Coordinates of C-alpha atoms in Angstrom, one line a residue:
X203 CA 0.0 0.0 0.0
X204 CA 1.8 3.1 -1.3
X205 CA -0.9 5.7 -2.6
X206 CA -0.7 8.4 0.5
X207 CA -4.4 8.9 0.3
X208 CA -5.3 5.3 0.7
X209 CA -2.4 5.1 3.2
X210 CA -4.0 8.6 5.1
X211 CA -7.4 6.9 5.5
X212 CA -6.4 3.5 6.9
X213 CA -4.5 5.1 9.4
X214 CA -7.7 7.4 9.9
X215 CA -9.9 4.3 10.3
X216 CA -7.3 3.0 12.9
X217 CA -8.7 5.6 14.9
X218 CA -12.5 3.9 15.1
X219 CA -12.2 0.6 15.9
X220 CA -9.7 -1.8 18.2
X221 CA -7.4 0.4 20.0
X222 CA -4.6 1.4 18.4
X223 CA -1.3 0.3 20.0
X224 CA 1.7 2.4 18.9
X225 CA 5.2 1.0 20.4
X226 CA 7.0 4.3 19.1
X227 CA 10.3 3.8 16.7
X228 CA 13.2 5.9 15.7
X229 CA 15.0 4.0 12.8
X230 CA 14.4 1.9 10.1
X231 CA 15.7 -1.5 12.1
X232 CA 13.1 -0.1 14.7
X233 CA 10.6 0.5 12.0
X234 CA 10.5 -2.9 10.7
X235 CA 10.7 -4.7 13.7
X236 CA 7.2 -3.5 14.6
X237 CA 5.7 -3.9 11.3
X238 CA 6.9 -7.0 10.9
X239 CA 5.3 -7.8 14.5
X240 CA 2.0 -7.4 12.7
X241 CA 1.2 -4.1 14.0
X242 CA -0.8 -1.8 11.6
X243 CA 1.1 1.5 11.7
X244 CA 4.5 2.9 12.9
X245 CA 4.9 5.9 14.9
X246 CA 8.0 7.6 15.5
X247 CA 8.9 9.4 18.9
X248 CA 10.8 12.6 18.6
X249 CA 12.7 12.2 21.6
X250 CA 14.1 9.1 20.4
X251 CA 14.7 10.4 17.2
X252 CA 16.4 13.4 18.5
X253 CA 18.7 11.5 20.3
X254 CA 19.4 9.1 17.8
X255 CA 20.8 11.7 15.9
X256 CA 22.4 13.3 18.9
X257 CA 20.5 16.5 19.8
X258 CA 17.7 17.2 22.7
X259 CA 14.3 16.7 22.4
X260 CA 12.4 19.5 22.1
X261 CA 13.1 21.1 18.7
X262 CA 16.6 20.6 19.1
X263 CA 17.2 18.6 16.1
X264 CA 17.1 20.2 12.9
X265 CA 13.9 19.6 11.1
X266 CA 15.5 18.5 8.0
X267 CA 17.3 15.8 9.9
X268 CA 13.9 15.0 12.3
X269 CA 12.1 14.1 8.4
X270 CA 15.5 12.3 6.9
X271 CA 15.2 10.0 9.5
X272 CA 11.3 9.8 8.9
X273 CA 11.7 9.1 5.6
X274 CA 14.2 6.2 5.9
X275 CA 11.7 4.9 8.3
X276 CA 8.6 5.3 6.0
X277 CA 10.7 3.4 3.1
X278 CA 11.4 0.3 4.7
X279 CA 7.3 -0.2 5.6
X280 CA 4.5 -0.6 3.8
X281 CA 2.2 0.3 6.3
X282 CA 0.9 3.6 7.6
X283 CA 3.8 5.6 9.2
X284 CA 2.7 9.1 11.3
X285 CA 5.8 11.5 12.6
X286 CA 6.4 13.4 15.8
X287 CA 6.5 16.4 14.4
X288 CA 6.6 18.3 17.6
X289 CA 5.4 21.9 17.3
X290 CA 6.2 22.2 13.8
X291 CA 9.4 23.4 14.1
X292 CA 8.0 26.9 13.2
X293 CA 7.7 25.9 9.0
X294 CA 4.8 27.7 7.2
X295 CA 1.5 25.2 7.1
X296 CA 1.9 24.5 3.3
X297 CA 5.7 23.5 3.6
X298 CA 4.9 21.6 6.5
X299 CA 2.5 19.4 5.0
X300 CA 4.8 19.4 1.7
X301 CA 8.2 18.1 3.8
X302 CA 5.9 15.5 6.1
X303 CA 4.4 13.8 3.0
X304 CA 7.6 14.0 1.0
X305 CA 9.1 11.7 4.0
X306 CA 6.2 9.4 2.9
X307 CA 4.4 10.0 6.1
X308 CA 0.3 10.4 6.3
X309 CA 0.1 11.4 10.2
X310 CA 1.8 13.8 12.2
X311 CA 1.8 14.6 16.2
X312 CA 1.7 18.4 17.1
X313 CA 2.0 19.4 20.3
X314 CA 1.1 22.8 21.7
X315 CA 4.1 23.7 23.6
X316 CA 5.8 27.0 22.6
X317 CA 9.2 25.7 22.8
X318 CA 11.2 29.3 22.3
X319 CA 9.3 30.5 25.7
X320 CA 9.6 26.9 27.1
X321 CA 5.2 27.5 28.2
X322 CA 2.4 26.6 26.0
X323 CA 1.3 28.3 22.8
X324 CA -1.4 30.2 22.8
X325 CA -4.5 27.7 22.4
X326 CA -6.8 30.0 19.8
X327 CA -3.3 30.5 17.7
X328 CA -1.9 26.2 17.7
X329 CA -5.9 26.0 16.6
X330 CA -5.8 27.9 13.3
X331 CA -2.3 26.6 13.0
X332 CA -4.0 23.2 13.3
X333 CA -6.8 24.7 11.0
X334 CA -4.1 26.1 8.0
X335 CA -2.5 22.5 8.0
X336 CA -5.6 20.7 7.6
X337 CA -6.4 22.9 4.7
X338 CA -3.1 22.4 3.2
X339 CA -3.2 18.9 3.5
X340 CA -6.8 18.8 2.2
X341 CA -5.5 20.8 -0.9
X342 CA -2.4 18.4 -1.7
X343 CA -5.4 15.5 -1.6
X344 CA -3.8 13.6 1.1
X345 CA -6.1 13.7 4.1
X346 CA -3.1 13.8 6.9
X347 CA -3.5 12.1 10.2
X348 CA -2.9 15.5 13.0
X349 CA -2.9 13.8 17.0
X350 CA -3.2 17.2 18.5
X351 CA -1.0 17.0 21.6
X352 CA -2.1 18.8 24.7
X353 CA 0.5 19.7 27.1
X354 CA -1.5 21.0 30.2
X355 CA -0.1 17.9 32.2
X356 CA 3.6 18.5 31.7
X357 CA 4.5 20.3 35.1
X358 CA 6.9 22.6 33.6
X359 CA 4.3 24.2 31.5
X360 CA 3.0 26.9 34.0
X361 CA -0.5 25.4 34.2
X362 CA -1.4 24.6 38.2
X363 CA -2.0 21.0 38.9
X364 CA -5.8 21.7 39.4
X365 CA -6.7 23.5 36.6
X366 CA -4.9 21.1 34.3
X367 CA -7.9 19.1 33.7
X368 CA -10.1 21.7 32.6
X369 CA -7.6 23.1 30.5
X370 CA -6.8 20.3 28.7
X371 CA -10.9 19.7 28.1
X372 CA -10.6 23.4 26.3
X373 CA -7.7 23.4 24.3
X374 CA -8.6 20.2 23.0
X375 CA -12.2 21.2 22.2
X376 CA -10.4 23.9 20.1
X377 CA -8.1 21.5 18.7
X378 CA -10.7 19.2 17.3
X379 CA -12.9 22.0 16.1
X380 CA -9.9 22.9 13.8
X381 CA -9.6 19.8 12.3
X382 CA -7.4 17.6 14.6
X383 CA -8.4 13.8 14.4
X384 CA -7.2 12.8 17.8
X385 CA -6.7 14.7 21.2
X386 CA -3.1 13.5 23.1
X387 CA -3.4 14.9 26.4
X388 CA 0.5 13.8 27.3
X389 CA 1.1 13.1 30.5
X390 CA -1.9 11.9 32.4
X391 CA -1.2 9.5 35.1
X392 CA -4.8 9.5 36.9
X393 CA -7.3 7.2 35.8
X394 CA -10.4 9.8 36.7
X395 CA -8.5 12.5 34.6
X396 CA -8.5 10.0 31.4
X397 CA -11.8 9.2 31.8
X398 CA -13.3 12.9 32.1
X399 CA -11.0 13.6 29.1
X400 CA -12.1 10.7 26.9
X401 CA -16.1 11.8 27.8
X402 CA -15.6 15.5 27.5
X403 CA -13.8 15.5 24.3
X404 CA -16.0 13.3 22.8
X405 CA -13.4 12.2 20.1
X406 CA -10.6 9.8 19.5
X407 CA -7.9 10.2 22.6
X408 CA -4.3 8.9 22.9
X409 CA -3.0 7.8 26.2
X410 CA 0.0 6.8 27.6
X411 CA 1.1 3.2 29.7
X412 CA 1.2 4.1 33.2
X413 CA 0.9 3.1 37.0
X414 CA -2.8 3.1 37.1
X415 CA -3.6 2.8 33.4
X416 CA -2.3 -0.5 31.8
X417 CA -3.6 -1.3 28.5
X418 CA -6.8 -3.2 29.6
X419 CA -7.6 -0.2 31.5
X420 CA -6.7 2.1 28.6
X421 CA -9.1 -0.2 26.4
X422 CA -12.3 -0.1 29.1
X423 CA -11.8 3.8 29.4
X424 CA -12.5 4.1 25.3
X425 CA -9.1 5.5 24.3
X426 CA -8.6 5.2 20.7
X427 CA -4.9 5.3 20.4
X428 CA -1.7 4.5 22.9
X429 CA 2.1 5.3 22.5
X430 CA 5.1 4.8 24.2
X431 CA 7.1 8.1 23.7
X432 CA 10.4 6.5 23.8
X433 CA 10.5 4.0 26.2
X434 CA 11.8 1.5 24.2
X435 CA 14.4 3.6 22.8
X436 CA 16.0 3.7 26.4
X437 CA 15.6 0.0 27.0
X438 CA 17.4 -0.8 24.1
X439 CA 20.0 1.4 24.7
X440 CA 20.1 -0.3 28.5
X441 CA 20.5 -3.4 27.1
X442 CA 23.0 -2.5 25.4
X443 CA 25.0 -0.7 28.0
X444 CA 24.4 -4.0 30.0
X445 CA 25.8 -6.3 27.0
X446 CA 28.8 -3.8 26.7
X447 CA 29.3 -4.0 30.8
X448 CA 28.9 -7.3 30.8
X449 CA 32.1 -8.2 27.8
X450 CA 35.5 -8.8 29.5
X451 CA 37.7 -6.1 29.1

């Protein structure tokens, strides 16, 4: 399957049915081990990807490099492949979408974290940022994938611990209304916050793996989509540094 629309709305549908498990990548190697485990989309995880190349998350990779590494990862699968995109990394709506389906991607992540003031973005602004890419991708005929990230629950993102809820529930309202096709509140480690957030929003959410939210309680709560960020990134590098600790010197 390699005709971006077709490739677009599969990874669409993905969101509607059985959850979607995403255990993030951030090579090719990485890339094919997944698909070839049978699952039905890769994602990559910027952090991981940033690192692989050797620069901090966060928009400190060059976005040139960031889509490079995308695009070795979306060659070596044939199925759906969706990008961390971050914020953006500040390119124009139309080049964005132009660059992210060059790499042969059909979904993106974009988080709403201003990452020049190290707060959040202005909520009504990341919408019709959201807004201008989903028009651009409508008008390049390749109906993109956008998992609107909502950053509320980071703790270093000024927003007081009780208010975080609530604040999440609004910017992902506006998120949605602008065209986003999922809501990613990152970050949520409460079982009662997932669960307000999966009935207030209404739409398809991503969660995370955590203490009190395994997958079977990810699956009865309704959420549509779950990555890994890049945990498995790290535990492949420890197991590494455990093999190389472990060789005689």
């Amino acid at each position: 399957m390699t005709d971006p629309k077709t490739q677009a709305e599969t990874l669409r549908g993905l969101h509607g049915g059985e959850m979607l498990v995403l255990p993030n990548v951030w090579d090719a190697a990485s890339a094919e081990i997944v698909a070839e485990a049978g699952f039905p989309a890769v994602a990559t995880a910027s952090a991981a990807v940033s690192a692989m190349l050797g620069y901090p998350d966060g928009e400190g990779a060059p976005w040139q490099e960031m889509f490079a590494a995308a695009a070795r990862i979306a060659r070596v699968v044939t199925v759906p492949v969706t990008v961390d995109a971050e914020a953006g990394y500040g390119l124009a709506p139309r080049e964005f979408v132009e660059r992210l389906l060059e790499t042969g991607a059909v979904g993106c992540n974009l988080e709403d974290t201003d990452h020049r003031s190290g707060g959040l973005a202005d909520a009504d602004e990341h919408a019709e940022r959201i807004a201008e890419i989903r028009s651009a991708a409508t008008g390049a005929g390749v109906p993109i994938v956008v998992n609107a990230r909502v950053d509320t629950f980071l703790g270093d993102r000024g927003i007081p611990e009780p208010d975080r809820l609530a604040e999440a529930v609004r910017r992902g309202r506006l998120y949605r209304e602008a065209g986003a096709d999922c809501v990613y509140p990152i970050g949520v480690r409460r079982r009662d916050d997932l669960a307000a957030l999966v009935t207030e929003l209404a739409c398809p959410v991503n969660g995370n793996v955590g203490e009190e939210l395994d997958l079977a309680a990810l699956r009865d709560l309704g959420v549509a989509r779950v990555s890994y960020g890049p945990r498995f990134y790290r535990a492949a590098l420890e197991g590494f540094r455990t093999a190389i600790g472990n060789l005689e010197g």
